Short mmCIF file of C-alpha atoms in Angstrom, two decimals:
data_model
loop_
_atom_site.label_atom_id
_atom_site.label_comp_id
_atom_site.label_asym_id
_atom_site.label_seq_id
_atom_site.Cartn_x
_atom_site.Cartn_y
_atom_site.Cartn_z
CA MET A 279 -26.89 13.19 6.58
CA THR A 280 -23.18 12.15 6.83
CA ASN A 281 -23.80 9.87 3.50
CA ARG A 282 -24.42 13.20 2.09
CA LEU A 283 -21.19 14.83 3.38
CA ILE A 284 -19.41 11.55 2.14
CA TYR A 285 -20.52 11.60 -1.46
CA ALA A 286 -19.92 15.56 -1.34
CA GLY A 287 -16.16 14.48 -0.37
CA LEU A 288 -15.88 11.88 -2.80
CA THR A 289 -17.20 14.25 -5.50
CA VAL A 290 -14.35 16.89 -4.63
CA VAL A 291 -11.91 14.23 -4.71
CA GLY A 292 -13.38 12.91 -8.03
CA LEU A 293 -13.21 16.50 -9.29
CA VAL A 294 -9.40 17.02 -8.25
CA MET A 295 -8.15 13.74 -10.06
CA LEU A 296 -10.23 14.98 -13.36
CA GLY A 297 -9.58 18.17 -13.38
CA PRO A 298 -6.13 18.14 -14.37
CA PHE A 299 -6.96 15.68 -17.45
CA ILE A 300 -9.97 18.43 -18.55
CA TRP A 301 -7.67 21.06 -18.31
CA THR A 302 -4.72 19.55 -20.38
CA PHE A 303 -7.43 18.70 -22.94
CA LEU A 304 -8.80 22.57 -23.24
CA ALA A 305 -5.23 23.54 -22.81
CA SER A 306 -4.25 21.72 -25.83
CA THR A 307 -7.01 23.15 -27.73
CA THR A 308 -6.26 26.83 -26.92
CA GLU A 309 -3.66 28.95 -28.60
CA GLY A 310 -0.53 28.87 -26.47
CA GLY A 311 -2.29 27.01 -23.95
CA VAL A 312 -3.54 29.52 -21.54
CA VAL A 313 -7.13 28.83 -21.26
CA SER A 314 -9.45 31.60 -20.96
CA TRP A 315 -13.12 32.10 -20.65
CA PRO A 316 -15.29 32.61 -23.74
CA LEU A 317 -12.92 29.15 -24.67
CA ASP A 318 -11.46 29.94 -28.25
CA PRO A 319 -11.20 26.26 -29.49
CA SER A 320 -8.73 25.41 -32.21
CA LEU A 321 -7.02 22.16 -33.37
CA ALA A 322 -3.92 23.74 -34.59
CA ALA A 323 -1.57 22.55 -31.73
CA TYR A 324 -2.39 19.02 -32.90
CA GLY A 325 -1.44 19.74 -36.51
CA ARG A 326 1.85 21.05 -35.13
CA LEU A 327 2.29 18.14 -33.09
CA LEU A 328 1.87 16.09 -36.31
CA ASP A 329 4.25 17.85 -38.37
CA THR A 330 7.10 18.08 -35.71
CA MET A 331 6.95 14.99 -34.42
CA PRO A 332 6.50 11.22 -35.97
CA PHE A 333 3.63 10.72 -33.91
CA TRP A 334 2.18 7.56 -35.49
CA ARG A 335 5.19 6.11 -35.77
CA ILE A 336 5.93 6.72 -32.22
CA LEU A 337 2.79 5.03 -31.45
CA ILE A 338 3.15 2.34 -33.11
CA ASN A 339 6.51 1.85 -31.74
CA SER A 340 5.09 2.26 -28.31
CA VAL A 341 2.28 -0.44 -28.97
CA MET A 342 4.93 -2.90 -30.64
CA VAL A 343 7.29 -2.70 -27.87
CA ALA A 344 4.66 -3.23 -25.19
CA VAL A 345 3.00 -5.82 -26.91
CA VAL A 346 6.18 -8.12 -27.76
CA SER A 347 7.66 -7.44 -24.27
CA THR A 348 4.73 -8.61 -22.45
CA ALA A 349 4.46 -11.11 -24.59
CA LEU A 350 7.99 -12.63 -24.21
CA GLN A 351 7.85 -11.96 -20.25
CA VAL A 352 4.62 -14.07 -20.08
CA VAL A 353 6.13 -16.97 -22.03
CA THR A 354 9.38 -16.93 -20.71
CA SER A 355 8.06 -16.62 -16.70
CA ALA A 356 5.45 -19.05 -17.41
CA MET A 357 7.83 -21.38 -18.31
CA ALA A 358 10.28 -20.92 -15.48
CA ALA A 359 7.46 -20.74 -12.94
CA TYR A 360 6.32 -24.18 -14.41
CA ALA A 361 10.06 -25.34 -13.87
CA PHE A 362 10.40 -24.65 -10.30
CA ALA A 363 6.76 -25.41 -9.46
CA ARG A 364 6.86 -28.83 -10.78
CA LEU A 365 10.28 -30.57 -12.11
CA ARG A 366 12.32 -31.81 -9.62
CA PHE A 367 16.05 -31.05 -10.01
CA GLN A 368 19.39 -30.52 -8.17
CA GLY A 369 19.86 -26.88 -6.71
CA ARG A 370 16.33 -25.80 -7.35
CA ASP A 371 16.01 -23.86 -4.70
CA ALA A 372 19.24 -22.06 -5.15
CA VAL A 373 18.57 -21.27 -8.40
CA PHE A 374 15.24 -19.78 -7.18
CA VAL A 375 17.02 -17.53 -4.72
CA VAL A 376 19.13 -16.51 -7.64
CA TYR A 377 15.98 -15.47 -9.50
CA LEU A 378 14.47 -13.57 -6.57
CA ALA A 379 17.80 -11.74 -5.84
CA THR A 380 18.04 -10.28 -9.66
CA LEU A 381 14.33 -9.14 -8.56
CA MET A 382 15.86 -6.54 -6.02
CA ILE A 383 18.46 -4.95 -8.20
CA PRO A 384 16.69 -1.79 -9.31
CA MET A 385 17.09 -0.53 -12.94
CA GLN A 386 18.95 2.63 -11.82
CA VAL A 387 21.64 0.28 -10.98
CA LEU A 388 21.94 -1.38 -14.17
CA VAL A 389 21.37 1.65 -16.53
CA VAL A 390 25.04 2.32 -16.81
CA PRO A 391 26.76 -1.03 -17.72
CA LEU A 392 23.79 -2.16 -19.59
CA PHE A 393 24.17 0.67 -21.63
CA ILE A 394 27.89 -0.08 -22.24
CA GLU A 395 26.93 -3.72 -22.89
CA MET A 396 24.37 -2.77 -25.75
CA LYS A 397 27.35 -0.22 -26.64
CA THR A 398 29.62 -3.75 -27.15
CA PHE A 399 27.08 -5.83 -28.91
CA ASP A 400 26.12 -2.71 -30.90
CA LEU A 401 22.84 -2.57 -30.15
CA VAL A 402 22.47 1.47 -29.04
CA ASP A 403 19.31 3.01 -30.61
CA THR A 404 17.89 -0.26 -31.76
CA TYR A 405 14.64 -1.97 -31.01
CA ALA A 406 16.37 -4.96 -29.99
CA GLY A 407 18.67 -3.06 -27.11
CA LEU A 408 15.60 -1.33 -26.44
CA ILE A 409 13.65 -4.82 -25.59
CA ALA A 410 16.29 -7.01 -24.52
CA PRO A 411 16.53 -6.12 -20.98
CA THR A 412 12.35 -6.40 -20.79
CA ILE A 413 12.75 -10.48 -22.32
CA ALA A 414 12.59 -11.90 -18.53
CA SER A 415 11.00 -10.72 -15.36
CA ALA A 416 11.92 -12.41 -12.21
CA PHE A 417 8.69 -10.62 -10.80
CA GLY A 418 7.03 -12.60 -13.22
CA VAL A 419 8.70 -15.88 -12.26
CA PHE A 420 8.29 -15.52 -8.82
CA PHE A 421 4.48 -14.21 -9.36
CA LEU A 422 3.43 -16.86 -11.62
CA ARG A 423 5.22 -19.92 -9.34
CA GLN A 424 2.64 -18.95 -7.00
CA ALA A 425 -0.31 -19.66 -9.60
CA ALA A 426 1.52 -22.81 -11.10
CA ARG A 427 1.48 -24.25 -7.28
CA GLN A 428 -1.93 -23.63 -6.59
CA VAL A 429 -2.78 -25.79 -9.68
CA PRO A 430 -3.70 -29.38 -8.31
CA ARG A 431 -1.27 -31.77 -8.92
CA GLU A 432 -3.79 -34.82 -9.58
CA LEU A 433 -4.64 -33.13 -12.77
CA ASP A 434 -1.13 -33.68 -14.17
CA GLU A 435 -0.87 -36.94 -12.68
CA ALA A 436 -4.05 -37.91 -14.49
CA ALA A 437 -2.14 -36.28 -17.59
CA VAL A 438 0.95 -38.46 -16.98
CA MET A 439 -1.20 -41.45 -16.89
CA ASP A 440 -2.32 -40.66 -20.32
CA GLY A 441 1.25 -40.57 -21.26
CA ALA A 442 1.83 -36.98 -21.23
CA GLY A 443 5.10 -35.36 -21.15
CA HIS A 444 6.13 -32.29 -19.21
CA ILE A 445 5.66 -30.01 -22.29
CA LYS A 446 2.34 -31.20 -22.67
CA ILE A 447 1.32 -30.97 -18.93
CA PHE A 448 2.47 -27.33 -18.68
CA ALA A 449 0.67 -26.10 -22.41
CA PHE A 450 -2.35 -27.97 -22.07
CA VAL A 451 -3.08 -28.47 -18.09
CA VAL A 452 -1.09 -25.99 -15.84
CA LEU A 453 -1.10 -23.25 -18.49
CA PRO A 454 -4.89 -22.86 -18.79
CA LEU A 455 -5.82 -22.99 -15.27
CA MET A 456 -3.02 -20.25 -14.94
CA ARG A 457 -5.07 -17.74 -16.76
CA PRO A 458 -6.32 -15.43 -14.18
CA ALA A 459 -2.70 -14.69 -12.95
CA LEU A 460 -1.51 -14.53 -16.53
CA ALA A 461 -4.02 -11.98 -17.38
CA THR A 462 -2.75 -10.19 -14.10
CA PHE A 463 0.95 -10.20 -14.86
CA ALA A 464 0.18 -9.27 -18.49
CA ILE A 465 -1.56 -6.03 -17.38
CA PHE A 466 1.20 -5.03 -15.17
CA ALA A 467 4.01 -6.03 -17.92
CA PHE A 468 2.12 -4.04 -20.24
CA MET A 469 1.51 -1.19 -18.30
CA ALA A 470 5.58 -1.05 -17.25
CA SER A 471 6.72 -1.08 -20.78
CA TRP A 472 3.88 1.17 -21.89
CA ASN A 473 5.03 3.72 -19.14
CA ALA A 474 8.51 3.23 -19.17
CA PHE A 475 11.16 6.09 -19.20
CA LEU A 476 14.88 5.43 -18.19
CA TRP A 477 15.89 2.85 -19.80
CA PRO A 478 14.52 4.26 -23.51
CA LEU A 479 15.92 7.43 -22.49
CA VAL A 480 19.40 6.10 -21.94
CA ILE A 481 19.12 3.79 -25.15
CA LEU A 482 17.48 5.71 -27.56
CA ARG A 483 18.65 8.43 -29.74
CA SER A 484 16.61 8.40 -33.08
CA PRO A 485 12.97 9.65 -33.28
CA GLU A 486 11.97 6.62 -35.41
CA PHE A 487 12.79 3.91 -32.44
CA MET A 488 11.04 6.45 -29.76
CA THR A 489 8.37 5.65 -27.71
CA LEU A 490 5.87 7.66 -26.28
CA PRO A 491 7.09 8.92 -22.96
CA LEU A 492 10.30 9.43 -24.48
CA GLY A 493 8.77 11.10 -27.50
CA LEU A 494 7.06 13.43 -25.36
CA ALA A 495 9.62 14.49 -23.01
CA ASN A 496 11.54 15.15 -26.32
CA LEU A 497 9.00 17.59 -27.60
CA HIS A 498 8.76 19.24 -24.57
CA GLY A 499 12.54 19.90 -24.54
CA GLN A 500 11.82 21.21 -28.23
CA PHE A 501 8.75 23.39 -27.37
CA THR A 502 9.52 24.72 -23.67
CA THR A 503 7.14 27.66 -23.96
CA GLU A 504 4.34 26.21 -26.66
CA TRP A 505 2.29 24.37 -24.16
CA ASP A 506 -0.76 23.92 -26.26
CA VAL A 507 1.43 21.30 -28.65
CA VAL A 508 2.96 20.07 -25.33
CA MET A 509 -0.52 19.41 -23.99
CA ALA A 510 -1.74 17.84 -27.24
CA GLY A 511 1.08 15.39 -26.96
CA SER A 512 -0.12 14.74 -23.44
CA VAL A 513 -3.91 14.26 -24.47
CA VAL A 514 -2.61 11.91 -27.44
CA SER A 515 -0.76 9.72 -25.58
CA VAL A 516 -3.05 8.93 -22.75
CA LEU A 517 -5.94 8.34 -25.46
CA PRO A 518 -5.02 4.52 -26.47
CA ILE A 519 -4.03 3.59 -22.81
CA LEU A 520 -7.53 5.12 -21.52
CA VAL A 521 -9.38 3.30 -24.11
CA VAL A 522 -7.51 -0.05 -22.79
CA TYR A 523 -8.49 1.05 -19.52
CA VAL A 524 -11.99 1.57 -19.98
CA LEU A 525 -12.27 -1.78 -21.74
CA ALA A 526 -10.32 -3.33 -18.98
CA GLN A 527 -10.52 -1.43 -16.04
CA ARG A 528 -12.70 -4.00 -13.70
CA HIS A 529 -9.77 -6.41 -14.24
CA VAL A 530 -6.92 -3.80 -13.72
CA ILE A 531 -8.34 -2.75 -10.59
CA ALA A 532 -9.28 -6.03 -9.26
CA SER A 533 -5.20 -7.20 -10.31
CA VAL A 534 -3.98 -4.15 -8.27
CA ALA A 535 -6.00 -4.90 -5.36
CA ARG A 536 -5.27 -8.83 -5.31
CA THR A 537 -1.27 -8.08 -5.30
CA GLY A 538 -1.69 -5.88 -1.96
CA LEU A 539 -3.56 -8.91 -0.08
CA LYS A 540 -0.79 -11.58 -0.58
CA MET B 270 13.85 -30.63 -19.84
CA VAL B 271 15.01 -28.10 -16.69
CA LEU B 272 16.94 -26.60 -19.44
CA PHE B 273 14.32 -26.14 -21.86
CA PHE B 274 11.87 -24.64 -19.27
CA LEU B 275 14.58 -22.40 -17.71
CA ALA B 276 16.79 -21.08 -20.41
CA PRO B 277 14.32 -18.69 -21.76
CA SER B 278 14.21 -16.71 -18.67
CA ALA B 279 17.64 -17.60 -17.07
CA VAL B 280 20.01 -16.52 -19.99
CA PRO B 281 18.49 -13.18 -20.34
CA LEU B 282 18.66 -12.41 -16.90
CA VAL B 283 22.37 -13.63 -16.55
CA LEU B 284 22.89 -11.24 -19.70
CA PHE B 285 21.04 -8.25 -18.84
CA THR B 286 20.83 -8.26 -14.64
CA LEU B 287 23.62 -10.34 -13.54
CA VAL B 288 26.36 -8.95 -15.98
CA PRO B 289 25.53 -5.64 -15.84
CA MET B 290 25.81 -6.11 -11.88
CA VAL B 291 28.97 -7.49 -11.49
CA GLY B 292 29.94 -4.84 -14.27
CA SER B 293 28.47 -2.10 -12.36
CA LEU B 294 30.71 -3.06 -9.18
CA TRP B 295 33.70 -3.05 -11.64
CA VAL B 296 33.24 -0.08 -12.70
CA SER B 297 32.74 1.35 -9.31
CA LEU B 298 36.07 0.74 -8.41
CA HIS B 299 37.57 2.42 -11.49
CA GLU B 300 37.75 6.19 -12.75
CA TRP B 301 36.15 6.39 -16.19
CA ASN B 302 34.16 8.99 -18.60
CA LEU B 303 32.63 6.45 -20.85
CA ILE B 304 35.00 6.62 -23.68
CA GLY B 305 38.50 6.81 -22.67
CA THR B 306 40.32 3.58 -20.65
CA MET B 307 39.60 2.90 -16.98
CA ARG B 308 41.80 3.86 -14.05
CA TRP B 309 41.56 1.44 -11.26
CA VAL B 310 41.05 3.45 -7.97
CA GLY B 311 39.97 0.71 -5.47
CA LEU B 312 37.31 2.21 -2.99
CA ALA B 313 38.22 5.77 -3.76
CA ASN B 314 34.85 6.73 -5.76
CA TYR B 315 32.85 5.23 -2.43
CA ALA B 316 35.02 7.30 -0.01
CA ALA B 317 34.93 10.22 -2.15
CA LEU B 318 30.92 10.14 -1.88
CA LEU B 319 31.39 10.75 1.77
CA SER B 320 32.50 13.90 1.48
CA ASP B 321 30.54 14.64 -1.71
CA GLY B 322 27.96 17.62 -0.80
CA ASP B 323 26.33 16.96 -4.09
CA ALA B 324 25.57 13.51 -3.19
CA TRP B 325 24.47 13.97 0.30
CA ARG B 326 21.96 16.80 -1.10
CA ALA B 327 20.56 14.52 -3.34
CA LEU B 328 20.09 11.58 -0.79
CA LEU B 329 18.56 14.19 1.90
CA ASN B 330 16.15 15.35 -1.11
CA THR B 331 15.10 11.85 -1.69
CA VAL B 332 14.28 11.22 1.86
CA LEU B 333 12.31 14.67 1.92
CA TYR B 334 10.54 13.48 -1.18
CA ILE B 335 9.48 10.13 0.61
CA ALA B 336 8.85 12.17 3.84
CA GLY B 337 6.58 14.60 2.15
CA TYR B 338 4.70 11.61 -0.53
CA LEU B 339 4.14 8.80 1.92
CA PRO B 340 2.11 10.56 4.44
CA LEU B 341 0.03 12.20 1.72
CA VAL B 342 -0.87 9.16 -0.37
CA TYR B 343 -1.00 6.93 2.97
CA ILE B 344 -3.53 9.31 4.64
CA GLY B 345 -5.10 10.38 1.81
CA GLY B 346 -5.81 6.96 0.05
CA LEU B 347 -6.98 5.25 3.77
CA GLY B 348 -9.44 8.53 3.91
CA LEU B 349 -10.85 7.66 0.50
CA ALA B 350 -10.81 3.86 1.20
CA VAL B 351 -13.19 4.39 4.41
CA ALA B 352 -15.22 6.61 2.74
CA LEU B 353 -15.96 4.10 -0.51
CA ASN B 354 -16.27 1.42 2.03
CA ARG B 355 -19.04 3.27 3.43
CA VAL B 356 -21.01 3.86 0.25
CA THR B 357 -22.62 1.32 -2.35
CA ARG B 358 -23.70 3.56 -5.02
CA GLY B 359 -21.17 4.94 -7.44
CA ARG B 360 -18.22 3.05 -5.68
CA ASP B 361 -17.17 1.75 -9.04
CA LEU B 362 -17.41 4.68 -10.62
CA PHE B 363 -15.57 7.16 -8.25
CA ARG B 364 -12.98 3.97 -8.01
CA SER B 365 -12.30 4.00 -11.53
CA VAL B 366 -12.00 8.00 -11.67
CA TYR B 367 -9.27 7.86 -8.84
CA PHE B 368 -7.50 5.02 -10.54
CA LEU B 369 -7.29 6.78 -13.90
CA PRO B 370 -3.68 8.73 -12.96
CA VAL B 371 -2.36 5.58 -11.83
CA ILE B 372 -2.30 3.92 -15.55
CA THR B 373 -1.29 7.63 -16.85
CA SER B 374 2.63 7.71 -17.37
CA TRP B 375 4.88 9.50 -15.03
CA VAL B 376 6.28 11.93 -18.01
CA VAL B 377 2.46 12.65 -19.06
CA VAL B 378 1.71 13.56 -15.38
CA ALA B 379 4.68 15.51 -14.79
CA LEU B 380 4.05 17.26 -18.04
CA MET B 381 0.35 18.26 -17.05
CA TRP B 382 1.39 19.27 -13.54
CA LYS B 383 4.16 21.42 -15.04
CA TRP B 384 1.56 23.51 -16.59
CA LEU B 385 -1.11 23.46 -14.12
CA LEU B 386 1.67 24.55 -11.82
CA ASN B 387 3.21 26.99 -14.17
CA PRO B 388 3.82 30.25 -11.81
CA SER B 389 2.24 32.90 -14.33
CA GLU B 390 0.12 31.04 -16.43
CA GLY B 391 -0.69 28.15 -14.61
CA ILE B 392 -4.69 27.40 -13.17
CA VAL B 393 -3.26 26.84 -9.73
CA ASN B 394 -1.67 30.22 -9.61
CA ARG B 395 -4.26 31.84 -11.42
CA LEU B 396 -7.34 30.31 -9.02
CA LEU B 397 -5.18 31.38 -5.94
CA ALA B 398 -4.96 34.88 -7.65
CA LEU B 399 -8.66 35.17 -7.25
CA MET B 400 -8.76 34.46 -3.71
CA GLY B 401 -6.27 37.25 -3.30
CA ILE B 402 -3.31 35.17 -3.09
CA GLU B 403 0.09 35.57 -4.67
CA GLY B 404 1.17 31.73 -5.55
CA PRO B 405 4.57 30.36 -4.89
CA GLY B 406 7.10 29.89 -8.17
CA TRP B 407 6.47 26.17 -8.07
CA TRP B 408 8.82 24.25 -9.87
CA THR B 409 10.99 27.37 -10.74
CA SER B 410 11.76 28.28 -7.21
CA GLU B 411 14.18 26.51 -4.93
CA GLU B 412 11.97 26.08 -2.45
CA TRP B 413 9.00 24.84 -3.83
CA ALA B 414 10.46 22.65 -6.48
CA LEU B 415 10.40 19.51 -4.61
CA PRO B 416 6.93 19.91 -3.16
CA SER B 417 5.62 20.33 -6.69
CA VAL B 418 7.38 17.16 -7.63
CA ILE B 419 5.32 15.61 -4.30
CA LEU B 420 2.20 17.41 -5.27
CA ALA B 421 2.27 15.57 -8.43
CA SER B 422 3.52 12.13 -7.61
CA ALA B 423 1.05 11.95 -4.68
CA TRP B 424 -1.67 13.11 -7.04
CA LYS B 425 -1.12 10.11 -9.35
CA ASP B 426 -0.12 7.22 -6.85
CA LEU B 427 -3.15 8.26 -4.49
CA GLY B 428 -5.71 5.94 -6.13
CA PHE B 429 -3.27 3.11 -6.05
CA VAL B 430 -2.88 3.32 -2.66
CA MET B 431 -6.58 3.73 -2.13
CA VAL B 432 -7.46 0.59 -4.22
CA ILE B 433 -4.91 -1.66 -2.42
CA LEU B 434 -6.51 -0.50 0.92
CA LEU B 435 -9.99 -0.95 0.12
CA ALA B 436 -9.43 -4.12 -0.76
CA GLY B 437 -7.72 -4.73 2.57
CA LEU B 438 -11.11 -2.77 4.23
CA GLN B 439 -13.58 -5.47 2.44
CA ALA B 440 -11.85 -8.32 4.12
CA VAL B 441 -12.89 -6.91 7.10
CA PRO B 442 -15.73 -9.01 8.62
CA ARG B 443 -18.83 -6.83 8.72
CA ASP B 444 -20.04 -9.42 11.62
CA VAL B 445 -17.43 -8.57 14.16
CA LEU B 446 -17.72 -4.57 13.49
CA GLU B 447 -21.42 -5.17 14.31
CA ALA B 448 -20.95 -7.28 17.21
CA ALA B 449 -18.65 -4.43 18.52
CA ARG B 450 -20.91 -1.70 17.74
CA VAL B 451 -23.74 -3.63 19.81
CA ASP B 452 -21.05 -3.87 22.58
CA GLY B 453 -20.62 0.03 22.91
CA ALA B 454 -17.92 0.49 20.87
CA GLY B 455 -17.83 3.92 18.95
CA ALA B 456 -16.49 4.33 15.60
CA TRP B 457 -12.91 5.66 16.57
CA ARG B 458 -12.67 2.62 18.75
CA ARG B 459 -13.99 0.16 16.23
CA PHE B 460 -11.62 1.73 13.59
CA ARG B 461 -8.63 1.73 15.99
CA ASP B 462 -9.27 -1.72 17.40
CA ILE B 463 -10.71 -4.07 15.11
CA THR B 464 -10.24 -2.52 11.29
CA PHE B 465 -7.08 -0.67 11.67
CA PRO B 466 -5.10 -4.02 12.96
CA LEU B 467 -6.66 -5.80 10.15
CA LEU B 468 -5.62 -3.19 7.57
CA THR B 469 -1.82 -3.87 8.72
CA PRO B 470 -0.81 -6.12 6.05
CA SER B 471 -2.29 -3.74 3.40
CA THR B 472 -0.49 -0.94 4.95
CA PHE B 473 3.04 -2.88 5.23
CA PHE B 474 2.49 -3.54 1.76
CA VAL B 475 2.22 -0.13 0.61
CA VAL B 476 4.61 1.52 3.00
CA VAL B 477 7.46 -0.95 1.71
CA ILE B 478 6.47 -0.21 -1.97
CA SER B 479 6.38 3.62 -1.42
CA LEU B 480 9.88 3.45 0.02
CA ILE B 481 11.38 1.33 -2.65
CA ASN B 482 9.98 2.99 -5.31
CA GLY B 483 10.27 6.55 -3.46
CA PHE B 484 14.24 6.25 -3.33
CA GLN B 485 14.38 5.67 -6.92
CA VAL B 486 12.37 8.13 -8.04
CA PHE B 487 13.52 9.87 -11.27
CA ASP B 488 10.85 10.33 -14.36
CA GLN B 489 8.86 12.82 -12.78
CA VAL B 490 12.02 14.37 -11.48
CA TYR B 491 13.76 15.11 -14.39
CA VAL B 492 10.83 16.07 -16.32
CA MET B 493 9.70 18.63 -14.08
CA THR B 494 12.90 20.18 -12.60
CA GLY B 495 15.78 18.17 -14.16
CA GLY B 496 16.55 18.30 -10.51
CA GLY B 497 16.94 22.19 -10.30
CA PRO B 498 16.93 24.72 -9.97
CA ALA B 499 20.62 24.82 -8.64
CA GLY B 500 20.12 21.05 -7.75
CA ALA B 501 17.00 21.96 -4.90
CA SER B 502 15.43 18.88 -5.98
CA GLU B 503 17.79 16.72 -7.22
CA VAL B 504 17.41 13.14 -6.05
CA VAL B 505 19.92 10.37 -6.09
CA VAL B 506 18.72 8.92 -9.41
CA GLU B 507 18.61 12.31 -11.05
CA ARG B 508 22.23 12.67 -9.75
CA VAL B 509 23.31 9.24 -11.00
CA TYR B 510 22.25 9.94 -14.37
CA ASP B 511 23.63 13.52 -14.46
CA LEU B 512 27.25 12.32 -13.25
CA THR B 513 26.98 9.64 -16.31
CA PHE B 514 25.74 11.36 -18.92
CA ARG B 515 26.31 14.93 -18.41
CA TYR B 516 29.82 15.03 -16.44
CA GLY B 517 31.14 11.79 -17.78
CA ARG B 518 31.70 10.55 -14.16
CA VAL B 519 30.59 7.11 -14.40
CA GLY B 520 32.64 5.36 -11.49
CA ASP B 521 31.30 7.84 -9.02
CA ALA B 522 27.48 7.38 -10.70
CA SER B 523 28.14 3.31 -10.44
CA ALA B 524 29.27 3.82 -6.89
CA LEU B 525 26.73 6.37 -5.80
CA SER B 526 24.11 3.67 -7.48
CA TRP B 527 25.24 0.92 -5.18
CA VAL B 528 25.20 3.14 -2.24
CA LEU B 529 21.31 3.74 -3.22
CA PHE B 530 20.89 0.26 -3.56
CA LEU B 531 22.26 -0.73 -0.38
CA VAL B 532 20.38 2.26 1.13
CA VAL B 533 17.21 0.67 -0.19
CA LEU B 534 17.96 -2.99 0.87
CA ILE B 535 18.58 -2.03 4.70
CA VAL B 536 15.75 -0.10 4.56
CA THR B 537 13.53 -3.13 3.42
CA VAL B 538 15.24 -5.69 5.85
CA VAL B 539 14.30 -3.34 8.79
CA GLN B 540 10.74 -3.14 7.70
CA VAL B 541 10.56 -6.84 7.01
CA ARG B 542 12.31 -7.43 10.49
CA LEU B 543 9.85 -4.78 12.30
CA GLN B 544 6.78 -6.04 10.83
CA ARG B 545 6.44 -8.88 13.32
CA ARG B 546 5.81 -6.06 15.90
CA TRP B 547 2.94 -4.25 14.40
CA VAL B 548 1.65 -6.32 11.15
CA SER B 549 -1.08 -9.10 12.15
CA TYR B 550 -1.82 -11.66 9.53
CA ASP B 551 -4.66 -13.52 11.52
#
């Protein structure tokens, strides 16, 4: 009896979560976006979307920027994590505290001076300017340091006996054992880049460099009343991440759950 | 060797975090419009903030946003987590569905809800009309603009909070609950005396993260209302953005962003201090 009630409640919430997605899809296939019964499906909005926005270019930008910035963050963070977990050097704790301090500075404080800095480097409205602030991640260093410290030291000692230096130990002993943490961090970094809005909004001007969230916001600015086109843009920008999610959802959810347990 | 491992992250962090941080402090002590020359004004920008009604309203709106958003996602997320923890069949399916909005970008969520909450043609008001209720103007009206943003945000983050709390719940030992039940403790007492204390670390995590993110809310506000109408939903970061890129008051914007940072810092430190009183880690 109560079990049935629970399932009923869960299903209602499920519909509330899925409903907006379904509605968005229906709106994107209805002239003007005002869905009414009987349905009158048309793909006209998608055609208009492709005519007005270099959609494929923007999609490729999004994928490329997310992949490059994720790869950079994973590599730079893992290297620093190794240094903090395994190397002994003067001022190590002080340097680590500086890393942690940068973790607390929100993008919102940095956005204006960062924009000015990019202007002096002549990087406004370029891929380099878009990606530069995401090369390193203090969060990544902090997160991966925990994982690196959990790798048993006996393993590196064995490698040292075999004559391996730090670069070899890092690449062949510690890194492979950190794989779950690396995957978790990579998922976070990818989603953050894929969904980033404020920095792209500030640094980019030309449609050909834009990523999906920015392209979509611009589309909305252009077509304030043509909701079918805006909804079509939303559908196509959700689809790629949805595919990734369906394939990796267990891992995505497990990653999020783990961070909360720490 | 140390340099080899640290330089790839240290150089970008110095260039793109520490330098802009110092730059931001420097700019906040000047009057500047991004193009012309900078004029030193000392702490005048900070002093001016104290009597700046727009800045205070932005701070108030941000606090109101958090006050609406946090109870919604926490109570909703807790309810869902408790319910999901009691069922076995279909749990993963429900969990995946609830998590769907979490992976969707803020811009998409904001656009979806802007259309759902369209005053004349949105589905929400059409459904309300079917029930004989005249729906509000949502994001077009001064009273409902901020609640609209809160609604969309809570919908997006509910699944995130649920996953964190569910993970916490699954760590609650079943035999302890069972023993309490045998001793005659009712469902509410078991929740209050066993489950909730064990959930305090997850709760702490959710509250800290929600407050930090809540003070920095921007994307969904920018897309749904742009801070309007008439500033009714203007939050602090929206104000910083407008001051910089719309009004060319970069010094004021930088000062405001530092004040925001200090507020977040103080709130977080207070939380961490207070956690000993109510969070149990054993």
